[in-house]
Amino acid sequence: MRFSDILRFSGKTLTSRKKQTTLTALGILIGIAAIISILSMSEGFRANIDEQFQENFSTDTIIVTSLQGFMRQDQAIESIDLYLNNTIDFESIEHVEIVMPVIQKQCSIEGLEGSHTIYGLNYEKYTVIFSTFSEEFGIIPTDENNSDFVIGSNYYNPWDNGTTLYNVGDNITITWRNSVLSPIEQYKSNISAILYKIGGGTATLGSPSDDGIYIQLNTAIDIFDTEEVNRFVIKLSDDSDAVINQVIADINILFPNQLNVMSPDQILAALTSTFDTINLFLTGVAAISLIVAGIGIMNIMTVSLMQRKREIGIMKALGMKDTSMLSIFLIEAMLIGLIGSVLGILTGWIFASLFGSSIMGGLTMFQRPSRGGAVNGTAILTSIMPIITPLMIVEAIFFGLAVAIIFGLYPAYKSSRLPPVEALRYE
């Protein structure tokens, strides 16, 4: 029996049993759709992270923080706090061009609920290190003793509809407590500038952010009454791996096992590694549905074998070879796997596109103020475009076919070994 005849015969069998074929292919469809959704969202999220790092992070910078909160089991830790006078230590290292200390404080803002982060830093240095620290409205002060605020775009137009929350010249009153036992402190000043919308960036990792509020470093030292620094952002003379690694090594010599030093590449690698682990777990969970679908194929084809015993007996009595009968059942399983895989790819792409248009980007969080001025706790959502690569399509079809063949092999083998006399006696 020619392959074209086997293919045509298998196709007619499937179309004559539309309900069984549809239900069987549905299992493959769901499994492939889940895997494609996860992988395409993962690829899109990865591209989103890469784009944000390229746009908002300088490759020639490193971030230095205290080791508090970092655990290392392989070595003893003697964490130290960072202070302004450590600036001199970092400036003495070769290849270091700019050292910028950052003071960070959690505050409440009059008229808004929730906690907001204030960053005290040198505006001029910050502008040199990060080009995204640029004003859309107003002017970023150059005077190091200026007391005005510079705010991210989310405090200007949080609803993305032209309705402003704060504008240049408005006053902001912040309230904080330096310690549990200390009295509540308060500071009020004008807004001198509003930054361009960045669409990413994380001030915690050094770069400007849409939900950041900034003041000059000297003002932060004065109002927060501290010289303790949360982090240092250090700009290097070169972004080569050799220079970055050398500077990190020199810092570790000055402060052995006392500080955490990260480059943007290391931060990106850590984020990617974490996300890959989560992605692998989710893909494994989705793959379970493919196994369930494979069991469904085996059950349906076994039932089909029982229902078609007499038909099989007649064909064998007329001279059909065992290999041809085996091929018919395997081709039926492969067609089911192929149909389920193709439809699963399309379904997965549609689902990922719909889900990606409203999924939270994850790198930037900001609570949207309600119309009344209070924060309602809704996060701004960043659209993520899912990416399907040709390799994903090939792998999806391969796995769909593999599951169909593996679980269709047993009923196919049983059909090929069925004695014609026994099959003809079946009613």
Tab-separated table of C-alpha atoms in Angstrom:
chain	number	residue	atom	x	y	z
A	1	MET	CA	0.000	0.000	0.000
A	2	ARG	CA	1.485	3.305	-1.094
A	3	PHE	CA	2.126	6.089	1.411
A	4	SER	CA	-0.313	8.400	-0.409
A	5	ASP	CA	-3.021	5.763	-0.072
A	6	ILE	CA	-2.275	5.325	3.629
A	7	LEU	CA	-2.384	9.093	4.138
A	8	ARG	CA	-5.686	9.435	2.259
A	9	PHE	CA	-7.235	6.498	4.109
A	10	SER	CA	-6.138	7.877	7.507
A	11	GLY	CA	-7.518	11.308	6.661
A	12	LYS	CA	-10.902	9.878	5.680
A	13	THR	CA	-11.025	7.870	8.902
A	14	LEU	CA	-10.428	10.969	11.007
A	15	THR	CA	-13.016	13.061	9.136
A	16	SER	CA	-15.589	10.300	9.551
A	17	ARG	CA	-15.045	10.421	13.316
A	18	LYS	CA	-15.062	14.198	13.765
A	19	LYS	CA	-16.124	14.251	17.420
A	20	GLN	CA	-13.439	11.784	18.512
A	21	THR	CA	-10.809	13.531	16.402
A	22	THR	CA	-11.727	16.969	17.777
A	23	LEU	CA	-11.692	15.881	21.419
A	24	THR	CA	-8.398	14.043	20.989
A	25	ALA	CA	-6.716	16.952	19.189
A	26	LEU	CA	-8.049	19.334	21.862
A	27	GLY	CA	-5.706	17.838	24.443
A	28	ILE	CA	-2.682	18.440	22.212
A	29	LEU	CA	-3.991	21.921	21.412
A	30	ILE	CA	-4.240	22.909	25.088
A	31	GLY	CA	-0.779	21.589	25.919
A	32	ILE	CA	0.933	23.241	22.955
A	33	ALA	CA	-0.995	26.503	23.511
A	34	ALA	CA	0.153	26.625	27.134
A	35	ILE	CA	3.777	25.994	26.203
A	36	ILE	CA	3.745	28.526	23.344
A	37	SER	CA	2.115	31.152	25.577
A	38	ILE	CA	4.740	30.699	28.273
A	39	LEU	CA	7.715	30.585	25.902
A	40	SER	CA	6.570	33.530	23.754
A	41	MET	CA	5.820	35.638	26.832
A	42	SER	CA	9.196	34.664	28.233
A	43	GLU	CA	10.943	35.702	25.025
A	44	GLY	CA	8.989	38.962	24.919
A	45	PHE	CA	9.734	39.679	28.569
A	46	ARG	CA	13.413	38.952	27.991
A	47	ALA	CA	13.460	41.366	25.039
A	48	ASN	CA	11.654	43.933	27.207
A	49	ILE	CA	14.293	43.609	29.924
A	50	ASP	CA	17.143	43.861	27.403
A	51	GLU	CA	15.591	46.947	25.834
A	52	GLN	CA	15.092	48.654	29.194
A	53	PHE	CA	18.658	47.909	30.224
A	54	GLN	CA	20.015	49.252	26.951
A	55	GLU	CA	17.909	52.410	27.226
A	56	ASN	CA	18.076	53.096	30.947
A	57	PHE	CA	21.276	51.558	32.269
A	58	SER	CA	24.808	52.661	31.493
A	59	THR	CA	27.098	49.765	30.699
A	60	ASP	CA	30.052	51.673	32.156
A	61	THR	CA	28.611	51.888	35.676
A	62	ILE	CA	28.655	49.686	38.738
A	63	ILE	CA	26.442	49.794	41.822
A	64	VAL	CA	27.941	49.412	45.301
A	65	THR	CA	25.737	48.586	48.292
A	66	SER	CA	26.158	47.212	51.778
A	67	LEU	CA	26.081	43.438	52.177
A	68	GLN	CA	23.172	43.725	54.596
A	69	GLY	CA	20.424	41.497	53.223
A	70	PHE	CA	22.899	39.426	51.178
A	71	MET	CA	23.759	35.953	52.470
A	72	ARG	CA	26.918	34.097	51.534
A	73	GLN	CA	27.423	30.650	52.981
A	74	ASP	CA	30.897	30.146	51.548
A	75	GLN	CA	32.615	32.931	53.446
A	76	ALA	CA	32.406	35.018	56.575
A	77	ILE	CA	30.659	38.349	56.209
A	78	GLU	CA	31.545	41.516	58.038
A	79	SER	CA	29.078	43.947	56.526
A	80	ILE	CA	29.737	47.649	56.882
A	81	ASP	CA	27.546	50.682	56.366
A	82	LEU	CA	28.377	53.139	53.611
A	83	TYR	CA	28.980	56.819	54.324
A	84	LEU	CA	29.756	59.925	52.307
A	85	ASN	CA	33.434	59.783	53.252
A	86	ASN	CA	33.695	56.465	51.375
A	87	THR	CA	33.516	58.584	48.220
A	88	ILE	CA	37.238	59.255	48.583
A	89	ASP	CA	37.975	55.523	48.747
A	90	PHE	CA	36.186	54.823	45.488
A	91	GLU	CA	37.641	57.874	43.726
A	92	SER	CA	41.146	56.578	44.449
A	93	ILE	CA	40.561	53.475	42.312
A	94	GLU	CA	41.947	53.446	38.771
A	95	HIS	CA	39.430	53.793	35.900
A	96	VAL	CA	36.837	55.452	38.175
A	97	GLU	CA	35.560	58.733	36.694
A	98	ILE	CA	32.509	59.681	38.774
A	99	VAL	CA	31.424	58.537	42.222
A	100	MET	CA	27.861	59.455	43.146
A	101	PRO	CA	26.446	58.602	46.585
A	102	VAL	CA	22.681	58.065	46.869
A	103	ILE	CA	20.622	58.583	50.020
A	104	GLN	CA	17.247	56.867	49.941
A	105	LYS	CA	14.330	57.470	52.297
A	106	GLN	CA	10.793	56.096	52.456
A	107	CYS	CA	8.343	58.931	53.016
A	108	SER	CA	4.663	59.691	52.886
A	109	ILE	CA	3.371	62.521	50.705
A	110	GLU	CA	0.645	64.865	51.839
A	111	GLY	CA	-2.527	64.120	49.848
A	112	LEU	CA	-1.379	60.673	48.728
A	113	GLU	CA	-1.618	57.332	50.459
A	114	GLY	CA	1.091	54.727	50.557
A	115	SER	CA	4.852	54.918	50.846
A	116	HIS	CA	6.988	56.861	48.374
A	117	THR	CA	10.746	56.795	47.859
A	118	ILE	CA	12.862	59.946	47.896
A	119	TYR	CA	16.343	59.812	46.352
A	120	GLY	CA	18.996	62.298	47.400
A	121	LEU	CA	21.739	62.592	44.772
A	122	ASN	CA	23.808	65.058	42.800
A	123	TYR	CA	21.726	66.193	39.809
A	124	GLU	CA	24.725	67.149	37.669
A	125	LYS	CA	26.529	63.832	38.164
A	126	TYR	CA	23.316	61.889	37.662
A	127	THR	CA	22.708	63.621	34.337
A	128	VAL	CA	26.218	62.735	33.146
A	129	ILE	CA	25.850	59.075	34.160
A	130	PHE	CA	22.290	58.595	32.878
A	131	SER	CA	21.055	60.545	29.854
A	132	THR	CA	17.470	59.568	30.766
A	133	PHE	CA	17.631	61.954	33.731
A	134	SER	CA	16.345	64.750	31.518
A	135	GLU	CA	13.558	67.257	32.066
A	136	GLU	CA	10.440	67.447	29.901
A	137	PHE	CA	9.048	70.393	31.867
A	138	GLY	CA	10.877	72.937	33.994
A	139	ILE	CA	14.629	72.951	34.580
A	140	ILE	CA	16.757	70.542	36.598
A	141	PRO	CA	18.714	72.751	39.040
A	142	THR	CA	22.508	72.812	38.782
A	143	ASP	CA	23.049	74.421	42.189
A	144	GLU	CA	24.125	71.643	44.563
A	145	ASN	CA	22.361	73.411	47.437
A	146	ASN	CA	19.051	73.754	45.599
A	147	SER	CA	16.153	72.484	47.727
A	148	ASP	CA	13.544	71.767	45.017
A	149	PHE	CA	12.175	68.407	43.930
A	150	VAL	CA	12.543	66.741	40.538
A	151	ILE	CA	9.788	64.179	39.923
A	152	GLY	CA	9.244	61.251	37.565
A	153	SER	CA	6.501	61.370	34.942
A	154	ASN	CA	4.180	59.094	36.927
A	155	TYR	CA	3.666	61.898	39.437
A	156	TYR	CA	2.846	64.277	36.607
A	157	ASN	CA	0.411	62.251	34.477
A	158	PRO	CA	-0.352	58.996	36.317
A	159	TRP	CA	-3.599	58.297	34.438
A	160	ASP	CA	-2.061	58.719	30.955
A	161	ASN	CA	-5.008	60.853	29.872
A	162	GLY	CA	-3.593	64.367	30.147
A	163	THR	CA	-4.925	64.973	33.673
A	164	THR	CA	-1.994	66.105	35.806
A	165	LEU	CA	-1.385	65.306	39.458
A	166	TYR	CA	1.623	67.544	40.067
A	167	ASN	CA	3.093	70.246	37.854
A	168	VAL	CA	6.155	72.474	37.841
A	169	GLY	CA	5.846	75.036	40.636
A	170	ASP	CA	3.539	72.915	42.784
A	171	ASN	CA	4.495	72.166	46.370
A	172	ILE	CA	5.140	68.683	47.734
A	173	THR	CA	5.179	67.999	51.462
A	174	ILE	CA	6.956	64.827	52.545
A	175	THR	CA	6.797	63.254	55.999
A	176	TRP	CA	9.121	60.635	57.480
A	177	ARG	CA	10.572	59.277	60.701
A	178	ASN	CA	14.347	58.854	61.025
A	179	SER	CA	13.912	56.079	63.590
A	180	VAL	CA	11.176	54.360	65.545
A	181	LEU	CA	11.720	56.546	68.596
A	182	SER	CA	12.386	59.820	66.768
A	183	PRO	CA	9.657	62.386	66.117
A	184	ILE	CA	7.955	62.723	62.745
A	185	GLU	CA	9.870	65.014	60.387
A	186	GLN	CA	8.383	67.092	57.576
A	187	TYR	CA	9.767	68.923	54.550
A	188	LYS	CA	8.008	71.073	51.963
A	189	SER	CA	9.400	72.403	48.699
A	190	ASN	CA	8.558	73.242	45.087
A	191	ILE	CA	8.805	71.060	42.004
A	192	SER	CA	11.436	72.493	39.675
A	193	ALA	CA	11.360	69.854	36.912
A	194	ILE	CA	9.451	66.847	35.600
A	195	LEU	CA	11.394	64.102	33.828
A	196	TYR	CA	10.612	62.659	30.421
A	197	LYS	CA	8.668	59.425	30.561
A	198	ILE	CA	11.205	56.627	30.634
A	199	GLY	CA	8.918	53.619	30.502
A	200	GLY	CA	11.298	51.586	32.632
A	201	GLY	CA	14.328	51.945	34.803
A	202	THR	CA	14.614	51.148	38.482
A	203	ALA	CA	16.021	53.751	40.801
A	204	THR	CA	16.844	51.002	43.286
A	205	LEU	CA	19.381	49.688	40.751
A	206	GLY	CA	20.735	53.122	40.007
A	207	SER	CA	18.917	54.382	36.923
A	208	PRO	CA	16.186	57.065	36.794
A	209	SER	CA	12.620	55.877	37.173
A	210	ASP	CA	9.179	57.211	36.253
A	211	ASP	CA	8.070	56.818	39.870
A	212	GLY	CA	11.109	58.471	41.439
A	213	ILE	CA	11.203	61.705	43.474
A	214	TYR	CA	14.622	63.351	43.637
A	215	ILE	CA	16.322	66.056	45.682
A	216	GLN	CA	19.885	67.351	45.704
A	217	LEU	CA	22.281	65.307	47.835
A	218	ASN	CA	23.193	68.240	50.093
A	219	THR	CA	19.512	68.873	50.806
A	220	ALA	CA	18.973	65.196	51.625
A	221	ILE	CA	21.922	65.263	54.044
A	222	ASP	CA	20.450	68.326	55.727
A	223	ILE	CA	16.773	67.338	56.032
A	224	PHE	CA	17.349	63.644	56.793
A	225	ASP	CA	20.216	64.516	59.140
A	226	THR	CA	22.440	61.695	57.938
A	227	GLU	CA	25.602	60.990	55.992
A	228	GLU	CA	24.834	57.303	55.667
A	229	VAL	CA	24.538	56.258	52.026
A	230	ASN	CA	22.304	53.537	50.607
A	231	ARG	CA	24.407	52.982	47.499
A	232	PHE	CA	27.141	54.417	45.317
A	233	VAL	CA	26.713	54.693	41.568
A	234	ILE	CA	30.182	54.639	40.015
A	235	LYS	CA	30.911	55.598	36.409
A	236	LEU	CA	33.990	54.035	34.855
A	237	SER	CA	36.281	55.246	32.099
A	238	ASP	CA	35.503	52.173	29.976
A	239	ASP	CA	32.695	49.626	29.732
A	240	SER	CA	34.950	46.711	28.799
A	241	ASP	CA	34.726	43.570	30.902
A	242	ALA	CA	38.401	43.868	31.794
A	243	VAL	CA	37.980	47.348	33.288
A	244	ILE	CA	34.750	46.471	35.105
A	245	ASN	CA	36.250	43.310	36.587
A	246	GLN	CA	39.415	45.160	37.612
A	247	VAL	CA	37.470	47.897	39.421
A	248	ILE	CA	35.280	45.317	41.169
A	249	ALA	CA	38.434	43.448	42.242
A	250	ASP	CA	39.998	46.675	43.569
A	251	ILE	CA	36.855	47.459	45.578
A	252	ASN	CA	36.924	43.963	47.051
A	253	ILE	CA	40.547	44.509	48.054
A	254	LEU	CA	39.630	47.741	49.843
A	255	PHE	CA	36.533	46.200	51.438
A	256	PRO	CA	37.060	42.405	51.557
A	257	ASN	CA	33.731	40.570	51.880
A	258	GLN	CA	32.085	43.760	53.145
A	259	LEU	CA	30.275	45.229	50.136
A	260	ASN	CA	28.087	44.035	47.303
A	261	VAL	CA	29.298	45.242	43.899
A	262	MET	CA	27.173	44.732	40.794
A	263	SER	CA	27.513	45.707	37.160
A	264	PRO	CA	24.464	46.071	34.875
A	265	ASP	CA	25.444	42.824	33.132
A	266	GLN	CA	25.454	41.000	36.463
A	267	ILE	CA	22.072	42.465	37.386
A	268	LEU	CA	20.669	41.445	34.008
A	269	ALA	CA	22.149	37.959	34.342
A	270	ALA	CA	20.612	37.563	37.807
A	271	LEU	CA	17.190	38.686	36.584
A	272	THR	CA	17.408	36.433	33.537
A	273	SER	CA	18.490	33.444	35.610
A	274	THR	CA	15.616	33.894	38.036
A	275	PHE	CA	13.104	34.296	35.249
A	276	ASP	CA	14.497	31.274	33.376
A	277	THR	CA	14.001	29.135	36.480
A	278	ILE	CA	10.384	30.256	36.810
A	279	ASN	CA	9.871	29.771	33.078
A	280	LEU	CA	11.288	26.236	33.211
A	281	PHE	CA	8.930	25.319	36.040
A	282	LEU	CA	5.875	26.727	34.240
A	283	THR	CA	6.851	24.980	31.005
A	284	GLY	CA	7.169	21.706	32.895
A	285	VAL	CA	3.698	22.163	34.346
A	286	ALA	CA	2.326	22.896	30.871
A	287	ALA	CA	4.088	19.828	29.480
A	288	ILE	CA	2.089	17.649	31.869
A	289	SER	CA	-1.028	18.507	29.879
A	290	LEU	CA	0.702	17.059	26.801
A	291	ILE	CA	1.209	13.780	28.624
A	292	VAL	CA	-2.466	13.778	29.571
A	293	ALA	CA	-3.293	14.482	25.926
A	294	GLY	CA	-1.080	11.560	24.890
A	295	ILE	CA	-2.962	9.234	27.220
A	296	GLY	CA	-6.165	10.519	25.633
A	297	ILE	CA	-4.826	9.649	22.181
A	298	MET	CA	-3.958	6.138	23.327
A	299	ASN	CA	-7.409	5.633	24.849
A	300	ILE	CA	-9.299	6.970	21.833
A	301	MET	CA	-7.245	4.928	19.373
A	302	THR	CA	-7.657	1.800	21.492
A	303	VAL	CA	-11.419	2.330	21.428
A	304	SER	CA	-11.172	2.951	17.676
A	305	LEU	CA	-9.265	-0.317	17.323
A	306	MET	CA	-12.047	-2.210	19.093
A	307	GLN	CA	-14.709	-0.546	16.941
A	308	ARG	CA	-12.843	-1.267	13.679
A	309	LYS	CA	-11.851	-4.877	14.310
A	310	ARG	CA	-14.072	-6.244	11.563
A	311	GLU	CA	-12.844	-3.582	9.121
A	312	ILE	CA	-9.240	-4.456	9.988
A	313	GLY	CA	-9.968	-8.168	9.510
A	314	ILE	CA	-11.441	-7.578	6.043
A	315	MET	CA	-8.444	-5.481	4.934
A	316	LYS	CA	-6.004	-8.083	6.245
A	317	ALA	CA	-7.968	-10.874	4.582
A	318	LEU	CA	-7.650	-8.972	1.299
A	319	GLY	CA	-3.870	-8.939	1.694
A	320	MET	CA	-2.998	-5.785	3.640
A	321	LYS	CA	0.377	-6.173	5.340
A	322	ASP	CA	0.931	-5.682	9.068
A	323	THR	CA	3.265	-2.760	8.349
A	324	SER	CA	0.560	-0.999	6.330
A	325	MET	CA	-1.940	-1.389	9.177
A	326	LEU	CA	0.669	-0.118	11.638
A	327	SER	CA	1.301	2.866	9.353
A	328	ILE	CA	-2.422	3.703	9.113
A	329	PHE	CA	-2.818	3.993	12.887
A	330	LEU	CA	0.460	5.887	13.305
A	331	ILE	CA	-0.469	8.335	10.533
A	332	GLU	CA	-3.830	8.914	12.227
A	333	ALA	CA	-2.029	9.688	15.492
A	334	MET	CA	0.436	11.971	13.688
A	335	LEU	CA	-2.371	13.867	11.945
A	336	ILE	CA	-4.086	14.399	15.291
A	337	GLY	CA	-0.793	15.622	16.757
A	338	LEU	CA	-0.151	17.900	13.778
A	339	ILE	CA	-3.636	19.434	13.852
A	340	GLY	CA	-3.457	19.959	17.615
A	341	SER	CA	0.034	21.464	17.380
A	342	VAL	CA	-0.792	23.950	14.612
A	343	LEU	CA	-4.008	25.077	16.286
A	344	GLY	CA	-2.193	25.153	19.632
A	345	ILE	CA	0.467	27.481	18.232
A	346	LEU	CA	-2.202	29.873	16.944
A	347	THR	CA	-4.185	29.689	20.188
A	348	GLY	CA	-1.062	30.203	22.280
A	349	TRP	CA	-0.072	33.236	20.229
A	350	ILE	CA	-3.536	34.791	20.566
A	351	PHE	CA	-3.655	34.171	24.312
A	352	ALA	CA	-0.136	35.523	24.833
A	353	SER	CA	-0.961	38.649	22.805
A	354	LEU	CA	-4.108	39.332	24.824
A	355	PHE	CA	-2.402	38.584	28.131
A	356	GLY	CA	0.723	40.513	27.175
A	357	SER	CA	-1.248	43.687	26.497
A	358	SER	CA	-2.224	43.887	30.165
A	359	ILE	CA	0.516	42.048	32.040
A	360	MET	CA	2.525	44.060	34.502
A	361	GLY	CA	6.052	44.661	33.261
A	362	GLY	CA	7.454	43.912	36.699
A	363	LEU	CA	10.367	46.364	36.633
A	364	THR	CA	8.385	49.494	37.457
A	365	MET	CA	5.636	49.703	40.018
A	366	PHE	CA	3.614	52.808	40.801
A	367	GLN	CA	0.332	53.263	42.580
A	368	ARG	CA	-2.095	55.328	40.555
A	369	PRO	CA	-3.810	58.093	42.474
A	370	SER	CA	-7.575	58.005	42.266
A	371	ARG	CA	-9.563	60.936	40.956
A	372	GLY	CA	-9.905	62.190	44.497
A	373	GLY	CA	-6.164	62.375	44.946
A	374	ALA	CA	-5.637	59.236	47.014
A	375	VAL	CA	-3.725	56.222	45.830
A	376	ASN	CA	-5.946	53.309	44.897
A	377	GLY	CA	-3.174	50.743	44.707
A	378	THR	CA	-3.493	49.916	40.999
A	379	ALA	CA	-0.195	49.315	39.260
A	380	ILE	CA	0.623	50.825	35.909
A	381	LEU	CA	0.735	47.965	33.400
A	382	THR	CA	3.393	47.695	30.765
A	383	SER	CA	2.544	46.032	27.475
A	384	ILE	CA	4.746	43.076	26.588
A	385	MET	CA	4.750	41.852	23.006
A	386	PRO	CA	5.107	38.049	22.885
A	387	ILE	CA	7.765	36.776	20.501
A	388	ILE	CA	7.444	33.463	18.665
A	389	THR	CA	10.636	32.283	16.992
A	390	PRO	CA	10.826	29.730	14.154
A	391	LEU	CA	12.569	27.386	16.591
A	392	MET	CA	9.547	27.540	18.924
A	393	ILE	CA	7.235	26.576	16.063
A	394	VAL	CA	9.459	23.660	15.035
A	395	GLU	CA	9.797	22.467	18.637
A	396	ALA	CA	6.043	22.759	19.281
A	397	ILE	CA	5.186	20.691	16.203
A	398	PHE	CA	7.928	18.195	17.046
A	399	PHE	CA	6.692	17.683	20.619
A	400	GLY	CA	3.075	17.458	19.476
A	401	LEU	CA	3.959	14.802	16.917
A	402	ALA	CA	6.263	12.985	19.349
A	403	VAL	CA	3.539	12.712	21.984
A	404	ALA	CA	1.029	11.522	19.387
A	405	ILE	CA	3.420	8.892	17.992
A	406	ILE	CA	4.594	7.610	21.375
A	407	PHE	CA	1.096	7.174	22.771
A	408	GLY	CA	-0.315	6.005	19.438
A	409	LEU	CA	2.319	3.333	19.045
A	410	TYR	CA	0.655	0.768	21.318
A	411	PRO	CA	-2.789	0.726	19.631
A	412	ALA	CA	-1.070	0.844	16.226
A	413	TYR	CA	1.024	-2.192	17.115
A	414	LYS	CA	-2.036	-4.036	18.456
A	415	SER	CA	-3.902	-3.372	15.205
A	416	SER	CA	-1.019	-4.680	13.098
A	417	ARG	CA	-0.784	-7.901	15.129
A	418	LEU	CA	-4.510	-8.611	15.115
A	419	PRO	CA	-5.189	-12.039	13.476
A	420	PRO	CA	-7.628	-11.713	10.512
A	421	VAL	CA	-9.765	-14.681	11.634
A	422	GLU	CA	-10.262	-13.206	15.111
A	423	ALA	CA	-11.033	-9.792	13.643
A	424	LEU	CA	-13.644	-11.171	11.225
A	425	ARG	CA	-15.442	-12.952	14.084
A	426	TYR	CA	-15.790	-9.664	15.992
A	427	GLU	CA	-19.286	-8.170	16.058
